[in-house]
Each structure stands twice: as structure tokens, then as C-alpha cells.
CSV table of C-alpha atoms in Angstrom, one decimal:
chain,number,residue,atom,x,y,z
A,1,UNK,CA,-1.6,-17.2,-1.4
A,2,UNK,CA,-1.9,-20.8,-2.1
A,3,UNK,CA,-2.4,-22.3,1.3
A,4,UNK,CA,-0.2,-25.9,0.7
A,5,UNK,CA,2.9,-23.4,-0.1
A,6,UNK,CA,6.4,-24.7,1.0
A,7,UNK,CA,8.0,-21.6,3.5
A,8,UNK,CA,9.3,-18.9,1.6
A,9,UNK,CA,12.2,-19.6,4.2
A,10,UNK,CA,12.4,-23.7,3.6
A,11,UNK,CA,13.6,-22.5,0.1
A,12,UNK,CA,16.9,-22.0,-0.7
A,13,UNK,CA,17.3,-18.2,-1.9
A,14,UNK,CA,15.4,-17.2,1.3
A,15,UNK,CA,17.0,-14.5,2.5
A,16,UNK,CA,18.4,-12.9,-0.5
A,17,UNK,CA,16.9,-9.4,-1.6
A,18,UNK,CA,16.3,-9.0,-5.6
A,19,UNK,CA,15.4,-6.0,-7.4
A,20,UNK,CA,13.6,-6.7,-10.6
A,21,UNK,CA,13.8,-3.5,-13.3
A,22,UNK,CA,13.0,-6.3,-15.9
A,23,UNK,CA,10.2,-6.0,-18.7
A,24,UNK,CA,9.0,-8.1,-21.7
A,25,UNK,CA,10.3,-11.1,-21.8
A,26,UNK,CA,14.2,-12.6,-20.9
A,27,UNK,CA,14.6,-10.6,-18.2
A,28,UNK,CA,11.8,-11.4,-16.0
A,29,UNK,CA,12.6,-15.0,-17.4
A,30,UNK,CA,15.6,-14.8,-15.4
A,31,UNK,CA,13.8,-13.3,-12.2
A,32,UNK,CA,10.8,-15.7,-12.2
A,33,UNK,CA,13.5,-18.6,-11.7
A,34,UNK,CA,14.9,-16.8,-8.3
A,35,UNK,CA,11.3,-15.3,-7.0
A,36,UNK,CA,10.2,-19.5,-7.0
A,37,UNK,CA,13.0,-20.3,-4.7
A,38,UNK,CA,12.3,-18.3,-2.5
A,39,UNK,CA,14.2,-14.7,-3.2
A,40,UNK,CA,12.9,-11.5,-2.6
A,41,UNK,CA,11.7,-10.4,-5.4
A,42,UNK,CA,10.9,-6.5,-5.0
A,43,UNK,CA,9.4,-5.6,-9.0
A,44,UNK,CA,10.0,-1.9,-9.9
A,45,UNK,CA,7.9,-0.6,-12.9
A,46,UNK,CA,7.9,2.5,-13.7
A,47,UNK,CA,4.8,4.5,-13.1
A,48,UNK,CA,1.8,2.8,-15.5
A,49,UNK,CA,4.5,1.0,-17.9
A,50,UNK,CA,2.6,-2.3,-18.0
A,51,UNK,CA,0.7,-0.8,-20.9
A,52,UNK,CA,3.8,-0.6,-22.8
A,53,UNK,CA,4.6,-3.7,-21.5
A,54,UNK,CA,4.4,-6.7,-24.7
A,55,UNK,CA,3.5,-9.0,-22.1
A,56,UNK,CA,0.6,-7.5,-22.0
A,57,UNK,CA,-2.1,-6.5,-19.4
A,58,UNK,CA,-1.4,-7.2,-16.0
A,59,UNK,CA,-4.5,-9.5,-15.9
A,60,UNK,CA,-3.2,-11.9,-18.4
A,61,UNK,CA,-2.0,-15.5,-19.0
A,62,UNK,CA,1.4,-14.3,-20.1
A,63,UNK,CA,2.2,-11.2,-17.9
A,64,UNK,CA,0.6,-13.6,-14.7
A,65,UNK,CA,3.0,-16.2,-15.6
A,66,UNK,CA,5.8,-14.5,-15.7
A,67,UNK,CA,5.5,-12.8,-12.6
A,68,UNK,CA,4.5,-14.9,-10.0
A,69,UNK,CA,6.3,-14.9,-5.7
A,70,UNK,CA,7.5,-11.0,-6.7
A,71,UNK,CA,6.0,-7.6,-4.6
A,72,UNK,CA,5.4,-4.6,-6.6
A,73,UNK,CA,6.2,-1.2,-6.9
A,74,UNK,CA,6.0,1.6,-9.2
A,75,UNK,CA,8.9,4.0,-9.0
A,76,UNK,CA,9.8,7.4,-11.9
A,77,UNK,CA,13.2,6.4,-11.6
A,78,UNK,CA,13.3,9.4,-14.2
A,79,UNK,CA,13.3,11.5,-10.9
A,80,UNK,CA,15.5,12.2,-8.2
A,81,UNK,CA,13.4,11.3,-5.6
A,82,UNK,CA,12.4,7.9,-7.4
A,83,UNK,CA,15.8,7.4,-8.0
A,84,UNK,CA,17.5,8.0,-4.0
A,85,UNK,CA,13.9,5.2,-2.4
A,86,UNK,CA,16.1,2.6,-5.8
A,87,UNK,CA,18.7,3.7,-4.0
A,88,UNK,CA,17.9,2.6,-0.5
A,89,UNK,CA,16.4,-0.6,-1.4
A,90,UNK,CA,19.9,-1.2,-2.6
A,91,UNK,CA,21.5,-0.7,0.0
A,92,UNK,CA,20.4,-4.6,1.0
A,93,UNK,CA,19.6,-5.7,-1.8
A,94,UNK,CA,22.0,-9.5,-2.8
A,95,UNK,CA,20.9,-8.5,-6.5
A,96,UNK,CA,19.5,-5.9,-9.7
A,97,UNK,CA,18.1,-8.0,-12.4
A,98,UNK,CA,17.7,-4.6,-15.4
A,99,UNK,CA,16.9,-5.8,-19.6
A,100,UNK,CA,16.2,-2.0,-20.7
A,101,UNK,CA,18.5,-0.8,-23.2
A,102,UNK,CA,22.0,-1.1,-23.1
A,103,UNK,CA,23.1,2.8,-23.3
A,104,UNK,CA,19.2,3.2,-21.2
A,105,UNK,CA,20.9,2.1,-17.7
A,106,UNK,CA,23.5,5.0,-17.6
A,107,UNK,CA,21.5,7.4,-18.6
A,108,UNK,CA,18.8,6.5,-15.4
A,109,UNK,CA,21.6,6.0,-13.3
A,110,UNK,CA,20.9,3.8,-12.5
A,111,UNK,CA,24.2,1.3,-14.0
A,112,UNK,CA,26.2,-1.6,-11.9
A,113,UNK,CA,29.0,1.1,-11.4
A,114,UNK,CA,26.8,2.9,-9.6
A,115,UNK,CA,24.5,0.7,-7.7
A,116,UNK,CA,28.1,-1.1,-6.8
A,117,UNK,CA,29.3,1.8,-5.1
A,118,UNK,CA,26.8,2.8,-2.6
A,119,UNK,CA,27.0,-2.0,-2.6
A,120,UNK,CA,29.8,-3.5,-3.2
A,121,UNK,CA,28.7,-6.7,-2.8
A,122,UNK,CA,25.3,-6.2,-5.5
A,123,UNK,CA,25.3,-9.2,-8.0
A,124,UNK,CA,24.6,-6.7,-11.2
A,125,UNK,CA,22.5,-9.0,-13.7
A,126,UNK,CA,21.6,-7.7,-17.9
A,127,UNK,CA,20.7,-9.1,-21.2
A,128,UNK,CA,20.4,-6.9,-24.3
A,129,UNK,CA,19.3,-7.2,-27.1
A,130,UNK,CA,23.8,-7.6,-29.2
A,131,UNK,CA,25.4,-6.7,-26.1
A,132,UNK,CA,25.9,-4.0,-23.7
A,133,UNK,CA,29.0,-2.6,-25.9
A,134,UNK,CA,29.5,-2.9,-29.9
A,135,UNK,CA,28.9,-2.1,-33.6
A,136,UNK,CA,25.3,-3.4,-32.1
A,137,UNK,CA,25.2,-2.7,-28.9
A,138,UNK,CA,22.8,0.7,-29.2
A,139,UNK,CA,19.9,-1.4,-31.2
A,140,UNK,CA,16.3,-2.6,-29.1
A,141,UNK,CA,16.1,-5.8,-29.5
A,142,UNK,CA,13.1,-8.4,-29.6
A,143,UNK,CA,13.2,-12.3,-29.6
A,144,UNK,CA,12.4,-13.2,-33.7
A,145,UNK,CA,15.5,-10.8,-34.8
A,146,UNK,CA,17.7,-12.7,-32.3
A,147,UNK,CA,16.1,-16.4,-34.0
A,148,UNK,CA,16.9,-14.4,-37.7
A,149,UNK,CA,20.2,-12.8,-37.0
A,150,UNK,CA,21.1,-15.4,-34.8
A,151,UNK,CA,20.9,-18.6,-37.8
A,152,UNK,CA,17.7,-20.5,-36.5
A,153,UNK,CA,15.5,-19.7,-38.4
A,154,UNK,CA,17.6,-20.7,-41.3
A,155,UNK,CA,18.0,-24.0,-39.9
A,156,UNK,CA,14.1,-24.4,-38.4
A,157,UNK,CA,11.5,-25.5,-41.1
A,158,UNK,CA,10.6,-27.5,-44.4
A,159,UNK,CA,13.1,-27.5,-46.7
A,160,UNK,CA,12.1,-25.0,-49.3
A,161,UNK,CA,9.2,-23.9,-47.8
A,162,UNK,CA,10.6,-20.4,-46.9
A,163,UNK,CA,12.0,-19.3,-43.3
A,164,UNK,CA,10.3,-20.4,-40.0
A,165,UNK,CA,10.9,-19.6,-36.6
A,166,UNK,CA,10.2,-22.2,-33.9
A,167,UNK,CA,6.9,-21.6,-32.3
A,168,UNK,CA,8.2,-20.1,-28.7
A,169,UNK,CA,10.3,-17.2,-27.9
A,170,UNK,CA,12.9,-19.1,-27.6
A,171,UNK,CA,16.1,-16.6,-28.0
A,172,UNK,CA,13.8,-14.3,-25.0
A,173,UNK,CA,13.9,-17.7,-22.8
A,174,UNK,CA,17.5,-18.6,-22.9
A,175,UNK,CA,18.9,-15.5,-22.3
A,176,UNK,CA,17.1,-15.5,-19.5
A,177,UNK,CA,17.5,-18.5,-18.1
A,178,UNK,CA,21.3,-18.2,-18.5
A,179,UNK,CA,21.1,-15.3,-16.7
A,180,UNK,CA,19.3,-16.2,-13.6
A,181,UNK,CA,22.6,-19.4,-14.0
A,182,UNK,CA,25.3,-16.1,-13.9
A,183,UNK,CA,23.9,-14.5,-11.2
A,184,UNK,CA,23.7,-17.8,-8.9
A,185,UNK,CA,27.4,-17.9,-10.4
A,186,UNK,CA,28.0,-14.5,-9.6
A,187,UNK,CA,26.2,-14.7,-6.2
A,188,UNK,CA,28.9,-18.2,-4.8
A,189,UNK,CA,31.8,-16.1,-6.2
A,190,UNK,CA,30.6,-13.1,-3.6
A,191,UNK,CA,30.5,-16.1,-0.8
A,192,UNK,CA,34.5,-16.7,-1.3
A,193,UNK,CA,36.0,-12.9,-2.6
A,194,UNK,CA,32.7,-10.2,-0.8
A,195,UNK,CA,32.4,-8.5,-3.8
A,196,UNK,CA,29.2,-9.1,-6.2
A,197,UNK,CA,29.7,-8.4,-9.9
A,198,UNK,CA,27.9,-7.2,-12.9
A,199,UNK,CA,26.9,-10.3,-15.5
A,200,UNK,CA,25.7,-10.1,-18.8
A,201,UNK,CA,24.4,-12.1,-22.1
A,202,UNK,CA,22.2,-10.8,-24.9
A,203,UNK,CA,19.4,-12.5,-27.1
A,204,UNK,CA,22.0,-13.0,-29.4
A,205,UNK,CA,24.6,-14.3,-27.6
A,206,UNK,CA,22.3,-16.8,-26.4
A,207,UNK,CA,21.0,-18.0,-29.6
A,208,UNK,CA,24.4,-17.7,-31.2
A,209,UNK,CA,24.7,-20.4,-28.2
A,210,UNK,CA,21.4,-22.9,-28.7
A,211,UNK,CA,22.7,-23.5,-31.9
A,212,UNK,CA,25.6,-26.2,-30.2
A,213,UNK,CA,26.2,-28.4,-32.9
A,214,UNK,CA,25.0,-26.6,-35.7
A,215,UNK,CA,27.1,-24.0,-34.7
A,216,UNK,CA,30.2,-26.0,-34.2
A,217,UNK,CA,29.0,-28.5,-37.6
A,218,UNK,CA,30.4,-24.8,-39.4
A,219,UNK,CA,33.6,-23.8,-36.3
A,220,UNK,CA,35.1,-27.3,-36.8
A,221,UNK,CA,33.6,-28.8,-39.9
A,222,UNK,CA,32.8,-26.2,-42.2
A,223,UNK,CA,29.5,-27.0,-42.8
A,224,UNK,CA,26.9,-24.5,-43.6
A,225,UNK,CA,23.2,-26.6,-41.8
A,226,UNK,CA,20.0,-26.1,-43.2
A,227,UNK,CA,16.6,-26.3,-43.1
A,228,UNK,CA,15.6,-30.5,-42.4
A,229,UNK,CA,11.9,-30.3,-41.5
A,230,UNK,CA,10.9,-32.9,-38.5
A,231,UNK,CA,14.4,-35.3,-39.8
A,232,UNK,CA,17.2,-35.0,-37.9
A,233,UNK,CA,19.7,-33.2,-39.6
A,234,UNK,CA,22.3,-35.7,-38.9
A,235,UNK,CA,21.2,-38.9,-37.5
A,236,UNK,CA,17.9,-40.7,-39.2
A,237,UNK,CA,15.7,-41.6,-38.9
A,238,UNK,CA,14.3,-39.9,-37.0
A,239,UNK,CA,11.7,-37.5,-36.9
A,240,UNK,CA,7.8,-37.5,-37.5
A,241,UNK,CA,5.5,-40.3,-39.5
A,242,UNK,CA,1.8,-40.4,-40.0
A,243,UNK,CA,-0.2,-43.9,-38.5
A,244,UNK,CA,-3.7,-44.3,-38.7
A,245,UNK,CA,-5.3,-41.0,-35.9
A,246,UNK,CA,-2.7,-38.7,-35.0
A,247,UNK,CA,1.8,-38.5,-36.1
A,248,UNK,CA,4.2,-39.6,-34.2
A,249,UNK,CA,7.8,-38.9,-33.1
A,250,UNK,CA,10.5,-41.1,-33.4
A,251,UNK,CA,14.3,-42.2,-33.3
A,252,UNK,CA,15.9,-44.9,-34.1
A,253,UNK,CA,19.4,-43.4,-35.8
A,254,UNK,CA,22.1,-45.5,-33.2
A,255,UNK,CA,23.1,-49.2,-35.2
A,256,UNK,CA,21.9,-50.4,-32.3
A,257,UNK,CA,18.1,-49.0,-32.3
A,258,UNK,CA,18.0,-49.2,-36.0
A,259,UNK,CA,18.3,-52.8,-35.1
A,260,UNK,CA,15.8,-52.9,-32.9
A,261,UNK,CA,13.8,-50.3,-35.4
A,262,UNK,CA,13.2,-53.1,-38.6
A,263,UNK,CA,12.7,-56.0,-36.3
A,264,UNK,CA,9.9,-54.1,-34.2
A,265,UNK,CA,8.2,-53.1,-37.8
A,266,UNK,CA,9.2,-57.1,-38.8
A,267,UNK,CA,11.3,-55.1,-41.3
A,268,UNK,CA,14.6,-57.2,-40.4
A,269,UNK,CA,15.9,-57.1,-44.2
A,270,UNK,CA,16.7,-53.8,-43.4
A,271,UNK,CA,18.8,-54.0,-41.7
A,272,UNK,CA,21.5,-55.8,-44.4
A,273,UNK,CA,19.9,-53.7,-47.2
A,274,UNK,CA,22.0,-52.0,-49.0
A,275,UNK,CA,22.5,-48.5,-48.0
A,276,UNK,CA,20.6,-48.6,-45.0
A,277,UNK,CA,23.5,-50.4,-43.3
A,278,UNK,CA,25.4,-48.1,-42.2
A,279,UNK,CA,24.3,-44.5,-40.4
A,280,UNK,CA,26.0,-42.5,-43.6
A,281,UNK,CA,24.6,-44.5,-45.6
A,282,UNK,CA,21.3,-44.0,-43.7
A,283,UNK,CA,21.2,-40.7,-43.6
A,284,UNK,CA,21.9,-40.2,-47.6
A,285,UNK,CA,18.6,-41.9,-48.3
A,286,UNK,CA,17.3,-40.4,-45.5
A,287,UNK,CA,13.4,-40.1,-48.1
A,288,UNK,CA,13.2,-43.4,-49.7
A,289,UNK,CA,14.0,-44.5,-45.7
A,290,UNK,CA,10.8,-42.2,-44.6
A,291,UNK,CA,8.4,-43.5,-46.8
A,292,UNK,CA,9.1,-46.7,-45.9
A,293,UNK,CA,8.4,-45.9,-42.4
A,294,UNK,CA,5.2,-44.3,-42.9
A,295,UNK,CA,3.3,-47.2,-45.6
A,296,UNK,CA,4.2,-49.2,-42.3
A,297,UNK,CA,2.7,-46.8,-39.3
A,298,UNK,CA,0.3,-45.2,-41.3
A,299,UNK,CA,-1.5,-48.8,-40.9
A,300,UNK,CA,-2.1,-48.0,-37.8
A,301,UNK,CA,-2.7,-46.7,-34.4
A,302,UNK,CA,-0.5,-44.3,-32.7
A,303,UNK,CA,-0.5,-46.0,-29.5
A,304,UNK,CA,0.4,-49.3,-31.3
A,305,UNK,CA,3.2,-47.2,-32.3
A,306,UNK,CA,4.0,-46.4,-29.2
A,307,UNK,CA,3.5,-50.1,-27.4
A,308,UNK,CA,5.3,-52.0,-30.4
A,309,UNK,CA,8.7,-49.7,-30.3
A,310,UNK,CA,8.5,-48.9,-26.3
A,311,UNK,CA,9.7,-52.0,-25.5
A,312,UNK,CA,12.2,-52.1,-28.0
A,313,UNK,CA,13.8,-49.2,-26.7
A,314,UNK,CA,13.3,-47.1,-29.4
A,315,UNK,CA,12.2,-43.1,-28.5
A,316,UNK,CA,8.5,-42.3,-29.6
A,317,UNK,CA,5.4,-40.2,-28.2
A,318,UNK,CA,2.4,-38.8,-29.7
A,319,UNK,CA,3.1,-35.4,-31.5
A,320,UNK,CA,0.5,-33.2,-28.8
A,321,UNK,CA,-1.1,-30.1,-28.8
A,322,UNK,CA,-0.6,-27.9,-25.8
A,323,UNK,CA,-4.3,-28.9,-24.3
A,324,UNK,CA,-3.8,-32.7,-25.0
A,325,UNK,CA,-0.1,-32.3,-23.3
A,326,UNK,CA,-1.7,-30.3,-20.4
A,327,UNK,CA,-4.1,-34.0,-20.1
A,328,UNK,CA,-1.4,-36.6,-20.7
A,329,UNK,CA,-1.0,-38.6,-17.6
A,330,UNK,CA,2.8,-38.5,-17.7
A,331,UNK,CA,2.4,-34.0,-17.0
A,332,UNK,CA,-0.1,-34.8,-15.1
A,333,UNK,CA,2.2,-36.7,-12.7
A,334,UNK,CA,5.1,-33.6,-13.0
A,335,UNK,CA,2.0,-31.4,-11.9
A,336,UNK,CA,3.4,-29.0,-14.6
A,337,UNK,CA,0.4,-27.1,-14.2
A,338,UNK,CA,-0.3,-25.7,-10.0
A,339,UNK,CA,-2.6,-24.0,-9.2
A,340,UNK,CA,-2.9,-20.3,-7.1
A,341,UNK,CA,-5.4,-17.8,-5.8
A,342,UNK,CA,-5.4,-14.1,-6.4
A,343,UNK,CA,-7.0,-11.9,-4.7
A,344,UNK,CA,-8.3,-10.2,-7.6
A,345,UNK,CA,-8.6,-12.8,-10.6
A,346,UNK,CA,-10.1,-15.9,-8.8
A,347,UNK,CA,-8.5,-19.3,-8.7
A,348,UNK,CA,-5.5,-20.0,-11.5
A,349,UNK,CA,-3.2,-23.3,-13.0
A,350,UNK,CA,0.3,-21.7,-13.7
A,351,UNK,CA,3.3,-24.1,-15.6
A,352,UNK,CA,5.4,-25.0,-13.5
A,353,UNK,CA,9.2,-24.1,-12.4
A,354,UNK,CA,10.6,-27.3,-14.1
A,355,UNK,CA,14.0,-27.6,-11.5
A,356,UNK,CA,13.2,-30.5,-8.3
A,357,UNK,CA,15.4,-31.3,-5.5
A,358,UNK,CA,14.6,-33.9,-3.2
A,359,UNK,CA,13.2,-33.3,0.3
A,360,UNK,CA,11.9,-30.2,-1.0
A,361,UNK,CA,8.0,-30.0,-2.3
A,362,UNK,CA,8.1,-27.3,-4.6
A,363,UNK,CA,5.0,-24.9,-5.2
A,364,UNK,CA,3.4,-21.1,-6.5
A,365,UNK,CA,3.6,-19.1,-3.2
A,366,UNK,CA,1.9,-16.0,-3.8
A,367,UNK,CA,0.1,-14.8,-7.5
A,368,UNK,CA,1.5,-12.1,-9.6
A,369,UNK,CA,0.9,-9.1,-7.6
A,370,UNK,CA,-0.6,-5.7,-9.6
A,371,UNK,CA,1.6,-3.1,-10.9
A,372,UNK,CA,2.5,-0.9,-7.3
A,373,UNK,CA,0.6,-3.6,-5.0
A,374,UNK,CA,3.3,-3.4,-2.4
A,375,UNK,CA,4.5,0.7,-2.7
A,376,UNK,CA,2.9,1.8,0.2
A,377,UNK,CA,4.5,-1.0,2.1
A,378,UNK,CA,7.8,-1.7,0.7
A,379,UNK,CA,8.0,2.4,0.9
A,380,UNK,CA,6.7,2.1,5.4
A,381,UNK,CA,9.3,-0.9,5.3
A,382,UNK,CA,12.5,1.7,4.7
A,383,UNK,CA,11.2,4.3,7.0
A,384,UNK,CA,8.8,6.2,5.0
A,385,UNK,CA,6.4,7.9,7.2
A,386,UNK,CA,2.9,7.9,6.1
A,387,UNK,CA,3.2,11.6,5.8
A,388,UNK,CA,6.0,11.2,3.6
A,389,UNK,CA,4.1,8.7,1.0
A,390,UNK,CA,1.1,10.3,0.8
A,391,UNK,CA,3.5,13.1,-0.8
A,392,UNK,CA,5.5,11.0,-2.9
A,393,UNK,CA,2.8,10.0,-4.0
A,394,UNK,CA,1.0,13.7,-4.7
A,395,UNK,CA,4.4,14.1,-7.1
A,396,UNK,CA,4.2,11.1,-8.8
A,397,UNK,CA,7.6,9.8,-7.5
A,398,UNK,CA,5.8,6.2,-6.7
A,399,UNK,CA,2.2,5.2,-7.5
């Protein structure tokens, strides 16, 4: 427990109970939002399930960052006794979140229709690879498959250098973030209707949604985007440029920014150069513009150019490695690495939730629990006696 963390009842989601049936990353990303903001989250995993979790062993950096602020149980939902315990919990829960293959929850009998029979107020959130039905609904899905099928890999990377995945699991993360939003909308709707809903998304839907203006280029203008490397697909100059020490990124694509940029680089003649004096012209001649900029920027340090461009109102910044990112004074000011004490692993730093709320200091309340760490405590809260719990353990219904 982090002694500086705010009390759970001071957080906006205090009083909500969430049953977490998720694995891997997309589902836990959703639940992490709910846990971070005060919901009581009970993670329910099958006995010895974590060995097969793609986020690695429970002591690893990925697992520890995903499952903080939760309690943890291990229940075998394939057994009738295990399923009965789940439904005991579901009767008083507000939210269930799962990201199994679309059909698995029905096979286990823990789908929305089944849970809503015992608790009509339940909000049931699901993430799948490709949707809950349709020609691909039965398929398993992982992030990189969604990046490819959703079109992202076709527009990522340097032209002619082959297809490239994004360096983070963006489909997983986006699906998790969107499902958290959907859960909150359904909970708000419940205040008016008194009933819950099944809300769901998929890696594929989330990835297509994230194409955003690249998707609308096709839908509205019949333009199929390709790879643009570090250039912005339509607004030039926006990209990465060399300096005397390390590259910087800058963006000066609007007419006013372009004029200020030319003055800052002491190249006022660029403003009236034929072809460079319009946005379309600059986009058409991007290679020449980029090389002209690079010839200048490579003569001075990255700090020099940031100090020149920032007062001119030109967005710019260094290209950081991840260690440099966390050493950056602004990132440190934003406290994006938060401390927490793990009873077994010691002091840790985890990534802060990026949402800020007025009059509320956010902190990590508790480190990620060991698998099954709270099984006995939760069962006791449900009214199970020590002898009954021992029998459930002996039968491997729980761990």
C-alpha cells in the first residue's frame, strides 16, 4: 500500500464493484482505468492461469503495471461450484469485464444474458479480436493481426522499406481505453433506466476507428493512404530532422507557422519561393523542402533549435529514447512514474494514469497482487466458513 495514496472512498468510482475476467492486455487496460479511479476490482483467474498469459509471469514488469489496485482470486469457472461462486459475486457487482474468444463466455455460462438474470443492473464489457459475430467472430485476435487487418501497418514506416508495426500494442490499448469509456457510459445510462447493458468492442473495430482522418481520406475522397515515413501524410513540413547531436521533430505546416518558421531559420526567401508559398505546393515538393531544412538544422544542436523555434510558436521537441523520456523535466513534473511498495518485490515505479481531475491528487493505492492472494478473504466476505474454503481448495475449485 502506498501511504500517500488517497482513500478509495475519495475517488470518483468508489462504491463500484468490478469482476475482472480479463487476460493478456486489452481487457486489463480497460479494468486498470476502473481500478485506478477507485472501483473495487476483483480479478478472477483460473487456477495457475498466469503461466499462459502473454504479459508474462506475475513478477514481470508488464504484469505488475497492468494489475495494480486490484484484489485477486483464482476460481475454476469450468466447475459448477466455481461458477456458483462467480454468480454469488455477480449478484452484488456493478461491472463484469472479459476478453475471451467470443464464444468462450457462452460455453462457460458466464455471458451477459446469464449474469443479467441474477443481476439486471450489471454492465457487462467485452473485447474480442474481430467482433462478437460475423465471419471472423470465432477467430482469436492479437494486436499485430489487428494492426495489419485494420490498415495501420500499410501506412506505417518509410516508403519502400517494407511494412512496419507500431512499437506499442496500439490495438490492444485502444480497445481497452474505448471499452472503459463504454462501461462508464452504460453506468451513467443505468442511473436513468435502472438496467445494465452489454457493451463491447474489438481490436479490429478499434483499429479501424483509430485510422481517423486516414480512413476518411478513403471514405470521402477515395484516396488510399500509403507510407509517409516521418512526414505528416498531408501537412508539410512536419517530421524529423537531424541536428548536430540528436534528431528533433517539428511541425510548421500551417501558412502562418510556415512564415514564422522561415524567419526563425533566417530563410525569409522561402516564403515567396514558387511552389513553397502554398500548402499544396509544399506537400508536392516535400523532399526538397525536407533536405533544405536538414542542411540548416544539422549545423546546430537540438537544444539550439528548440530554443529558436519555441519562441516562434513552432511545435518542436527532441526524439527521446524511453529512458530520456522519463528523465525529461516536463515528464517528471507530470509525475508519470509513480511509486508503490510491493510486499514481496519491494519498491516499484509504475506508469501513472494520464487523466487529471481538479481537487484530486491521484496515486497508486496498492501494488499488483499475487495470483489468488485474496481468494480466502473474498470467500469469507461471501459467508464461506474456513472449513468450506478448505474443501473448495482441496477440490481445486479455488486457489
